[in-house]
Short mmCIF file of C-alpha atoms in Angstrom, two decimals:
data_model
loop_
_atom_site.label_atom_id
_atom_site.label_comp_id
_atom_site.label_asym_id
_atom_site.label_seq_id
_atom_site.Cartn_x
_atom_site.Cartn_y
_atom_site.Cartn_z
CA UNK A 24 -11.00 -57.02 6.96
CA UNK A 25 -10.64 -53.43 5.84
CA UNK A 26 -9.13 -51.33 8.64
CA UNK A 27 -11.24 -48.45 9.90
CA UNK A 28 -10.15 -45.13 8.39
CA UNK A 29 -7.66 -43.26 10.51
CA UNK A 30 -9.30 -39.92 11.34
CA UNK A 31 -5.96 -38.28 12.12
CA UNK A 32 -4.58 -39.19 8.72
CA UNK A 33 -7.73 -37.99 6.99
CA UNK A 34 -7.45 -34.71 8.87
CA UNK A 35 -3.84 -34.33 7.83
CA UNK A 36 -4.79 -34.86 4.19
CA UNK A 37 -7.52 -32.19 4.43
CA UNK A 38 -5.22 -29.85 6.29
CA UNK A 39 -2.55 -30.15 3.62
CA UNK A 40 -5.10 -29.73 0.80
CA UNK A 41 -6.43 -26.58 2.48
CA UNK A 42 -2.98 -25.05 2.98
CA UNK A 43 -1.95 -25.90 -0.59
CA UNK A 44 -5.19 -24.42 -1.95
CA UNK A 45 -4.61 -21.24 0.06
CA UNK A 46 -1.14 -20.70 -1.39
CA UNK A 47 -2.20 -21.57 -4.94
CA UNK A 48 -5.29 -19.35 -4.96
CA UNK A 49 -3.71 -16.38 -3.20
CA UNK A 50 -0.65 -16.67 -5.44
CA UNK A 51 -2.93 -16.52 -8.50
CA UNK A 52 -5.56 -13.97 -7.50
CA UNK A 53 -4.10 -12.00 -4.61
CA UNK A 54 -4.99 -12.34 -0.95
CA UNK A 55 -7.87 -9.85 -0.78
CA UNK A 56 -9.80 -11.53 -3.61
CA UNK A 57 -9.66 -15.08 -2.22
CA UNK A 58 -12.55 -16.26 -0.04
CA UNK A 59 -12.73 -19.16 2.40
CA UNK A 60 -15.42 -20.60 0.08
CA UNK A 61 -13.01 -20.65 -2.84
CA UNK A 62 -10.29 -22.29 -0.73
CA UNK A 63 -12.75 -24.91 0.52
CA UNK A 64 -13.90 -25.68 -3.03
CA UNK A 65 -10.36 -26.00 -4.35
CA UNK A 66 -9.25 -28.15 -1.39
CA UNK A 67 -12.34 -30.35 -1.57
CA UNK A 68 -13.25 -29.72 2.06
CA UNK A 69 -16.24 -27.99 3.58
CA UNK A 70 -16.23 -24.39 4.71
CA UNK A 71 -17.19 -25.68 8.16
CA UNK A 72 -14.07 -27.82 8.30
CA UNK A 73 -11.92 -24.79 7.55
CA UNK A 74 -13.63 -22.66 10.17
CA UNK A 75 -13.29 -25.47 12.71
CA UNK A 76 -9.51 -25.43 12.27
CA UNK A 77 -8.75 -21.79 11.52
CA UNK A 78 -10.36 -18.69 13.00
CA UNK A 79 -9.78 -16.46 9.95
CA UNK A 80 -8.21 -16.24 6.52
CA UNK A 81 -5.17 -14.65 8.16
CA UNK A 82 -4.77 -17.60 10.56
CA UNK A 83 -4.96 -19.98 7.61
CA UNK A 84 -2.46 -17.90 5.65
CA UNK A 85 0.01 -17.82 8.54
CA UNK A 86 -0.12 -21.60 8.91
CA UNK A 87 0.24 -22.01 5.14
CA UNK A 88 3.38 -19.85 5.19
CA UNK A 89 4.96 -21.77 8.06
CA UNK A 90 4.01 -25.10 6.54
CA UNK A 91 5.48 -24.16 3.16
CA UNK A 92 8.62 -22.51 4.46
CA UNK A 93 9.26 -25.10 7.17
CA UNK A 94 12.87 -25.65 8.11
CA UNK A 95 14.04 -23.98 4.90
CA UNK A 96 14.93 -20.74 6.59
CA UNK A 97 16.69 -22.11 9.65
CA UNK A 98 19.95 -20.29 10.00
CA UNK A 99 23.04 -21.88 8.55
CA UNK A 100 26.26 -21.63 10.56
CA UNK A 101 29.37 -22.26 8.48
CA UNK A 102 31.43 -19.97 10.71
CA UNK A 103 31.33 -17.15 8.11
CA UNK A 104 28.56 -14.72 9.05
CA UNK A 105 28.59 -12.83 5.74
CA UNK A 106 28.27 -16.01 3.68
CA UNK A 107 25.55 -17.38 5.97
CA UNK A 108 23.53 -14.17 5.78
CA UNK A 109 23.80 -14.09 1.98
CA UNK A 110 22.53 -17.66 1.78
CA UNK A 111 19.71 -16.96 4.20
CA UNK A 112 18.60 -13.65 2.66
CA UNK A 113 18.69 -15.19 -0.81
CA UNK A 114 16.36 -17.91 0.41
CA UNK A 115 13.99 -15.35 1.94
CA UNK A 116 14.10 -13.24 -1.23
CA UNK A 117 13.33 -16.26 -3.42
CA UNK A 118 10.38 -17.21 -1.22
CA UNK A 119 8.99 -13.68 -1.14
CA UNK A 120 9.12 -13.41 -4.94
CA UNK A 121 6.81 -16.43 -5.27
CA UNK A 122 3.25 -17.15 -4.12
CA UNK A 123 4.40 -17.17 -0.48
CA UNK A 124 5.29 -13.50 -0.90
CA UNK A 125 1.74 -12.76 -2.04
CA UNK A 126 0.31 -14.62 0.96
CA UNK A 127 2.71 -12.78 3.26
CA UNK A 128 1.84 -9.35 1.81
CA UNK A 129 -1.83 -10.15 2.33
CA UNK A 130 -1.37 -10.92 6.01
CA UNK A 131 0.75 -7.79 6.50
CA UNK A 132 -2.05 -5.79 4.86
CA UNK A 133 -4.67 -7.39 7.15
CA UNK A 134 -2.47 -6.66 10.16
CA UNK A 135 -2.62 -2.90 9.49
CA UNK A 136 -6.30 -2.83 10.43
CA UNK A 137 -6.38 -5.62 13.03
CA UNK A 138 -3.93 -5.67 15.95
CA UNK A 139 -4.74 -9.34 16.69
CA UNK A 140 -3.55 -10.31 13.21
CA UNK A 141 -0.44 -8.20 13.75
CA UNK A 142 0.25 -10.09 16.97
CA UNK A 143 -0.30 -13.45 15.25
CA UNK A 144 2.02 -12.43 12.42
CA UNK A 145 4.76 -11.52 14.87
CA UNK A 146 4.22 -14.59 17.03
CA UNK A 147 4.14 -17.17 14.28
CA UNK A 148 6.37 -15.67 11.58
CA UNK A 149 8.64 -12.76 12.40
CA UNK A 150 9.58 -13.32 16.06
CA UNK A 151 10.73 -16.97 15.80
CA UNK A 152 12.87 -16.09 12.78
CA UNK A 153 14.20 -12.94 14.41
CA UNK A 154 15.30 -15.05 17.39
CA UNK A 155 17.09 -17.55 15.11
CA UNK A 156 18.86 -14.68 13.37
CA UNK A 157 19.79 -13.10 16.70
CA UNK A 158 21.28 -16.39 17.88
CA UNK A 159 23.44 -16.61 14.75
CA UNK A 160 24.51 -12.98 15.09
CA UNK A 161 25.43 -13.55 18.74
CA UNK A 162 27.72 -16.40 17.67
CA UNK A 163 29.33 -14.05 15.12
CA UNK A 164 29.88 -11.45 17.84
CA UNK A 165 31.55 -14.09 20.02
CA UNK A 166 33.71 -15.03 17.02
CA UNK A 167 34.77 -11.39 16.67
CA UNK A 168 33.11 -10.99 13.26
CA UNK A 169 30.56 -8.40 14.41
CA UNK A 170 30.74 -5.51 16.86
CA UNK A 171 29.41 -6.24 20.32
CA UNK A 172 27.78 -2.87 21.00
CA UNK A 173 24.83 -3.12 18.60
CA UNK A 174 21.85 -5.15 19.92
CA UNK A 175 21.38 -8.29 17.78
CA UNK A 176 17.71 -7.38 17.44
CA UNK A 177 18.58 -4.05 15.82
CA UNK A 178 21.13 -5.79 13.60
CA UNK A 179 18.41 -8.18 12.44
CA UNK A 180 16.10 -5.27 11.61
CA UNK A 181 18.87 -3.52 9.68
CA UNK A 182 19.68 -6.67 7.69
CA UNK A 183 16.10 -7.56 6.73
CA UNK A 184 14.11 -4.33 6.58
CA UNK A 185 15.21 -3.32 3.10
CA UNK A 186 13.90 -6.61 1.68
CA UNK A 187 10.53 -6.06 3.34
CA UNK A 188 10.49 -2.43 2.21
CA UNK A 189 11.06 -3.42 -1.41
CA UNK A 190 8.41 -6.13 -1.16
CA UNK A 191 5.70 -3.98 0.41
CA UNK A 192 6.35 -0.71 -1.42
CA UNK A 193 7.12 -2.39 -4.74
CA UNK A 194 10.05 -0.05 -5.31
CA UNK A 195 13.15 -1.91 -6.40
CA UNK A 196 12.92 -5.45 -7.62
CA UNK A 197 13.73 -8.18 -5.15
CA UNK A 198 16.72 -9.76 -6.79
CA UNK A 199 19.03 -12.28 -5.19
CA UNK A 200 21.86 -10.81 -7.26
CA UNK A 201 21.61 -7.68 -5.11
CA UNK A 202 21.85 -9.54 -1.80
CA UNK A 203 25.64 -9.79 -1.33
CA UNK A 204 26.22 -6.11 -2.12
CA UNK A 205 23.32 -4.89 0.01
CA UNK A 206 24.41 -7.04 2.95
CA UNK A 207 27.97 -5.84 2.57
CA UNK A 208 26.90 -2.19 2.88
CA UNK A 209 25.06 -2.95 6.13
CA UNK A 210 27.74 -5.27 7.49
CA UNK A 211 30.37 -2.55 6.88
CA UNK A 212 28.83 -0.70 9.78
CA UNK A 213 28.38 -3.77 11.96
CA UNK A 214 31.93 -5.14 11.90
CA UNK A 215 34.27 -4.45 14.82
CA UNK A 216 35.38 -0.83 14.33
CA UNK B 1 -24.24 44.53 -3.33
CA UNK B 2 -23.16 41.13 -2.01
CA UNK B 3 -20.40 39.70 -4.22
CA UNK B 4 -21.18 36.39 -5.91
CA UNK B 5 -19.65 33.43 -4.02
CA UNK B 6 -16.26 32.44 -5.31
CA UNK B 7 -16.62 28.80 -6.42
CA UNK B 8 -12.85 28.20 -6.19
CA UNK B 9 -12.77 29.33 -2.59
CA UNK B 10 -15.83 27.24 -1.73
CA UNK B 11 -14.13 24.24 -3.31
CA UNK B 12 -10.98 24.83 -1.31
CA UNK B 13 -13.00 24.94 1.91
CA UNK B 14 -14.71 21.64 1.04
CA UNK B 15 -11.43 20.11 -0.01
CA UNK B 16 -9.79 21.02 3.27
CA UNK B 17 -12.78 19.81 5.31
CA UNK B 18 -12.69 16.49 3.45
CA UNK B 19 -8.95 15.97 3.97
CA UNK B 20 -9.20 16.95 7.64
CA UNK B 21 -12.16 14.59 8.12
CA UNK B 22 -10.20 11.76 6.49
CA UNK B 23 -7.25 12.14 8.84
CA UNK B 24 -9.42 12.55 11.94
CA UNK B 25 -11.68 9.57 11.20
CA UNK B 26 -8.92 7.21 10.05
CA UNK B 27 -6.79 8.23 13.03
CA UNK B 28 -9.69 7.37 15.36
CA UNK B 29 -11.16 4.24 13.79
CA UNK B 30 -8.48 2.85 11.50
CA UNK B 31 -8.40 3.07 7.71
CA UNK B 32 -10.34 -0.10 6.87
CA UNK B 33 -13.34 0.88 9.00
CA UNK B 34 -13.80 4.37 7.56
CA UNK B 35 -16.21 4.80 4.64
CA UNK B 36 -16.49 7.63 2.13
CA UNK B 37 -20.00 8.19 3.57
CA UNK B 38 -18.57 8.79 7.04
CA UNK B 39 -15.94 11.18 5.67
CA UNK B 40 -18.61 13.08 3.71
CA UNK B 41 -20.84 13.36 6.78
CA UNK B 42 -18.00 14.61 8.99
CA UNK B 43 -16.78 17.08 6.35
CA UNK B 44 -20.28 18.36 5.60
CA UNK B 45 -19.94 17.63 1.90
CA UNK B 46 -21.83 15.22 -0.32
CA UNK B 47 -20.52 11.78 -1.26
CA UNK B 48 -20.83 12.88 -4.89
CA UNK B 49 -18.49 15.79 -4.25
CA UNK B 50 -15.88 13.45 -2.84
CA UNK B 51 -16.17 11.03 -5.73
CA UNK B 52 -15.92 13.94 -8.18
CA UNK B 53 -12.54 14.90 -6.76
CA UNK B 54 -11.05 11.58 -5.69
CA UNK B 55 -11.30 8.22 -7.40
CA UNK B 56 -10.98 6.12 -4.23
CA UNK B 57 -10.41 6.19 -0.50
CA UNK B 58 -6.72 5.57 -1.19
CA UNK B 59 -6.50 8.60 -3.51
CA UNK B 60 -8.13 10.73 -0.82
CA UNK B 61 -5.79 9.34 1.83
CA UNK B 62 -2.70 10.06 -0.28
CA UNK B 63 -3.74 13.66 -0.82
CA UNK B 64 -4.55 13.99 2.88
CA UNK B 65 -1.06 12.79 3.78
CA UNK B 66 0.67 15.18 1.38
CA UNK B 67 -1.55 18.05 2.45
CA UNK B 68 -0.85 17.41 6.14
CA UNK B 69 2.86 16.74 5.80
CA UNK B 70 3.48 19.52 3.30
CA UNK B 71 6.89 21.14 3.38
CA UNK B 72 7.57 19.69 6.81
CA UNK B 73 9.75 16.91 5.52
CA UNK B 74 11.84 18.82 3.03
CA UNK B 75 15.43 17.94 3.65
CA UNK B 76 17.46 20.25 5.83
CA UNK B 77 21.04 20.98 4.78
CA UNK B 78 23.16 22.34 7.61
CA UNK B 79 26.28 20.78 6.11
CA UNK B 80 26.26 17.95 8.68
CA UNK B 81 24.63 14.89 7.12
CA UNK B 82 24.27 12.95 10.38
CA UNK B 83 22.55 15.84 12.16
CA UNK B 84 20.30 16.51 9.17
CA UNK B 85 19.26 12.86 8.92
CA UNK B 86 18.49 12.70 12.65
CA UNK B 87 16.28 15.78 12.35
CA UNK B 88 14.54 14.44 9.28
CA UNK B 89 13.99 10.90 10.59
CA UNK B 90 12.71 12.26 13.88
CA UNK B 91 10.16 14.31 11.98
CA UNK B 92 9.08 11.24 9.96
CA UNK B 93 8.90 9.13 13.12
CA UNK B 94 6.78 11.74 14.89
CA UNK B 95 4.39 11.94 11.94
CA UNK B 96 4.09 8.16 11.62
CA UNK B 97 3.25 7.80 15.32
CA UNK B 98 0.21 10.05 14.89
CA UNK B 99 -2.97 9.82 12.79
CA UNK B 100 -0.92 10.29 9.61
CA UNK B 101 0.79 6.98 10.41
CA UNK B 102 -2.60 5.27 10.56
CA UNK B 103 -3.61 6.78 7.21
CA UNK B 104 -0.27 5.75 5.71
CA UNK B 105 -0.52 2.16 7.02
CA UNK B 106 -4.00 1.94 5.49
CA UNK B 107 -2.79 2.96 2.04
CA UNK B 108 0.16 0.54 2.26
CA UNK B 109 -2.32 -2.21 3.16
CA UNK B 110 -4.56 -1.30 0.20
CA UNK B 111 -1.51 -1.29 -2.08
CA UNK B 112 -0.79 -4.96 -1.34
CA UNK B 113 -3.92 -5.99 -3.24
CA UNK B 114 -4.04 -3.24 -5.85
CA UNK B 115 -0.99 -2.39 -8.00
CA UNK B 116 -2.55 0.93 -9.08
CA UNK B 117 -2.67 2.05 -5.44
CA UNK B 118 0.93 0.89 -5.04
CA UNK B 119 1.92 3.02 -8.03
CA UNK B 120 0.02 6.03 -6.65
CA UNK B 121 1.69 5.57 -3.25
CA UNK B 122 5.13 5.55 -4.83
CA UNK B 123 4.38 8.45 -7.18
CA UNK B 124 2.84 10.79 -4.64
CA UNK B 125 4.58 9.84 -1.39
CA UNK B 126 7.71 7.70 -1.44
CA UNK B 127 9.40 8.65 -4.73
CA UNK B 128 9.40 12.45 -4.31
CA UNK B 129 10.79 12.06 -0.78
CA UNK B 130 13.33 9.47 -1.88
CA UNK B 131 14.58 11.91 -4.52
CA UNK B 132 14.92 14.71 -1.93
CA UNK B 133 16.87 12.37 0.33
CA UNK B 134 19.08 11.24 -2.55
CA UNK B 135 19.85 14.86 -3.40
CA UNK B 136 20.93 15.55 0.19
CA UNK B 137 23.01 12.34 0.29
CA UNK B 138 24.70 13.28 -3.00
CA UNK B 139 25.74 16.61 -1.44
CA UNK B 140 27.18 14.70 1.52
CA UNK B 141 29.14 12.44 -0.83
CA UNK B 142 30.56 15.53 -2.57
CA UNK B 143 31.47 16.92 0.85
CA UNK B 144 33.36 13.69 1.63
CA UNK B 145 30.99 12.73 4.47
CA UNK B 146 29.66 9.57 2.77
CA UNK B 147 31.27 6.95 0.58
CA UNK B 148 30.80 7.41 -3.14
CA UNK B 149 30.41 3.74 -4.11
CA UNK B 150 26.95 3.10 -2.62
CA UNK B 151 24.02 4.29 -4.78
CA UNK B 152 22.15 7.08 -2.98
CA UNK B 153 18.91 5.21 -3.62
CA UNK B 154 20.17 2.18 -1.70
CA UNK B 155 21.45 4.45 1.07
CA UNK B 156 17.98 5.96 1.36
CA UNK B 157 16.41 2.51 1.64
CA UNK B 158 18.93 1.51 4.31
CA UNK B 159 18.28 4.66 6.32
CA UNK B 160 14.47 4.52 6.24
CA UNK B 161 13.47 0.87 5.96
CA UNK B 162 13.82 0.06 9.66
CA UNK B 163 11.33 2.81 10.53
CA UNK B 164 8.81 1.42 8.03
CA UNK B 165 9.45 -2.13 9.24
CA UNK B 166 8.73 -1.15 12.85
CA UNK B 167 5.61 0.74 11.79
CA UNK B 168 4.12 -2.00 9.62
CA UNK B 169 5.12 -5.03 11.69
CA UNK B 170 4.48 -3.33 15.02
CA UNK B 171 7.65 -4.80 16.45
CA UNK B 172 9.70 -2.21 18.27
CA UNK B 173 8.18 1.08 19.26
CA UNK B 174 8.88 4.02 17.00
CA UNK B 175 10.75 6.29 19.34
CA UNK B 176 12.61 9.43 18.33
CA UNK B 177 15.06 8.70 21.16
CA UNK B 178 16.29 5.69 19.15
CA UNK B 179 16.90 7.67 15.95
CA UNK B 180 20.45 8.96 16.51
CA UNK B 181 21.77 5.55 17.58
CA UNK B 182 20.01 3.67 14.78
CA UNK B 183 21.24 6.14 12.17
CA UNK B 184 24.75 5.95 13.55
CA UNK B 185 24.84 2.16 13.09
CA UNK B 186 23.82 2.51 9.44
CA UNK B 187 26.02 5.52 8.77
CA UNK B 188 29.03 3.60 10.18
CA UNK B 189 28.91 1.52 7.04
CA UNK B 190 28.25 4.43 4.71
CA UNK B 191 31.12 6.70 5.68
CA UNK B 192 34.25 6.80 3.53
CA UNK B 193 36.13 3.63 4.45
#
């Protein structure tokens, strides 16, 4: 007897195909030019299926980012905050240079005209990662590697903002070779004085 | 005898009305929702006139920003780099909190999907101001107030990126009361060691 198809598994396959199609198409054509129709066609699912699972292209893009990035950007803790930040920022820089960066830029663009997308972006992408970074920075403060009088949230902004600035304004290239030096300049001001 | 109308002056009046209408409408409704038609109607000029002078909504927005901001963000030089940066960043923060910030966010959003808009944004807004900041920072290095081994361009990115991050990601409020403290954290790492 052939077992009945497992609807959960079928859904998972469609979900994955849809997220993969989103990243591939946006990476190729840019976020603004990609329609839900095109994603559905590439994923081999119906437009209705996509709209049943995701309320908007931005919602789909946010899930695609989280699905792709996964545990990859969890914070390492080797006991050396400078080394851990270099490793982590290099990983972020590498991701943002690829198709995930194009997806991310698209959602940031959408967020400028739609506060609900901005809230979703913060809730699903930036806030969870900011909290992980803050936790790591707090451990470094306890270890005496960072000064205790700068809020860890502000430290996180100082450490990451330049990468986002370069990504969104297209000024200087995102280059992992720059990471250690850039971090060192910022950390110079964040070490115990 | 009535003098013939001066076409240059008439153009300047239409130009100003169009730029003012752009800032007012975008400030009210958000960049994405404002059409060239709506700007033309509010300014009392024809759509054709607008398209004759500006190639796109982004081009119009960039000129509106520069026209509004004008000399206001030229770099002060009192001889005290920390005080001058506080004054300058406060001015930028104040501008970005108002309708100009909404216009600016709209152009940054547009730039994510259109490299030509990104280039225009850099050429007309960020690069000229980066160069002014670099010039002021170079004077501070000469005066022994900043370390000489960090490129002034990277210093500028470090000093401004957090403000842009907060604006575009809508995380922490832009508040001029935060400026001196935030600058001090960054400057701690940029002073002669």
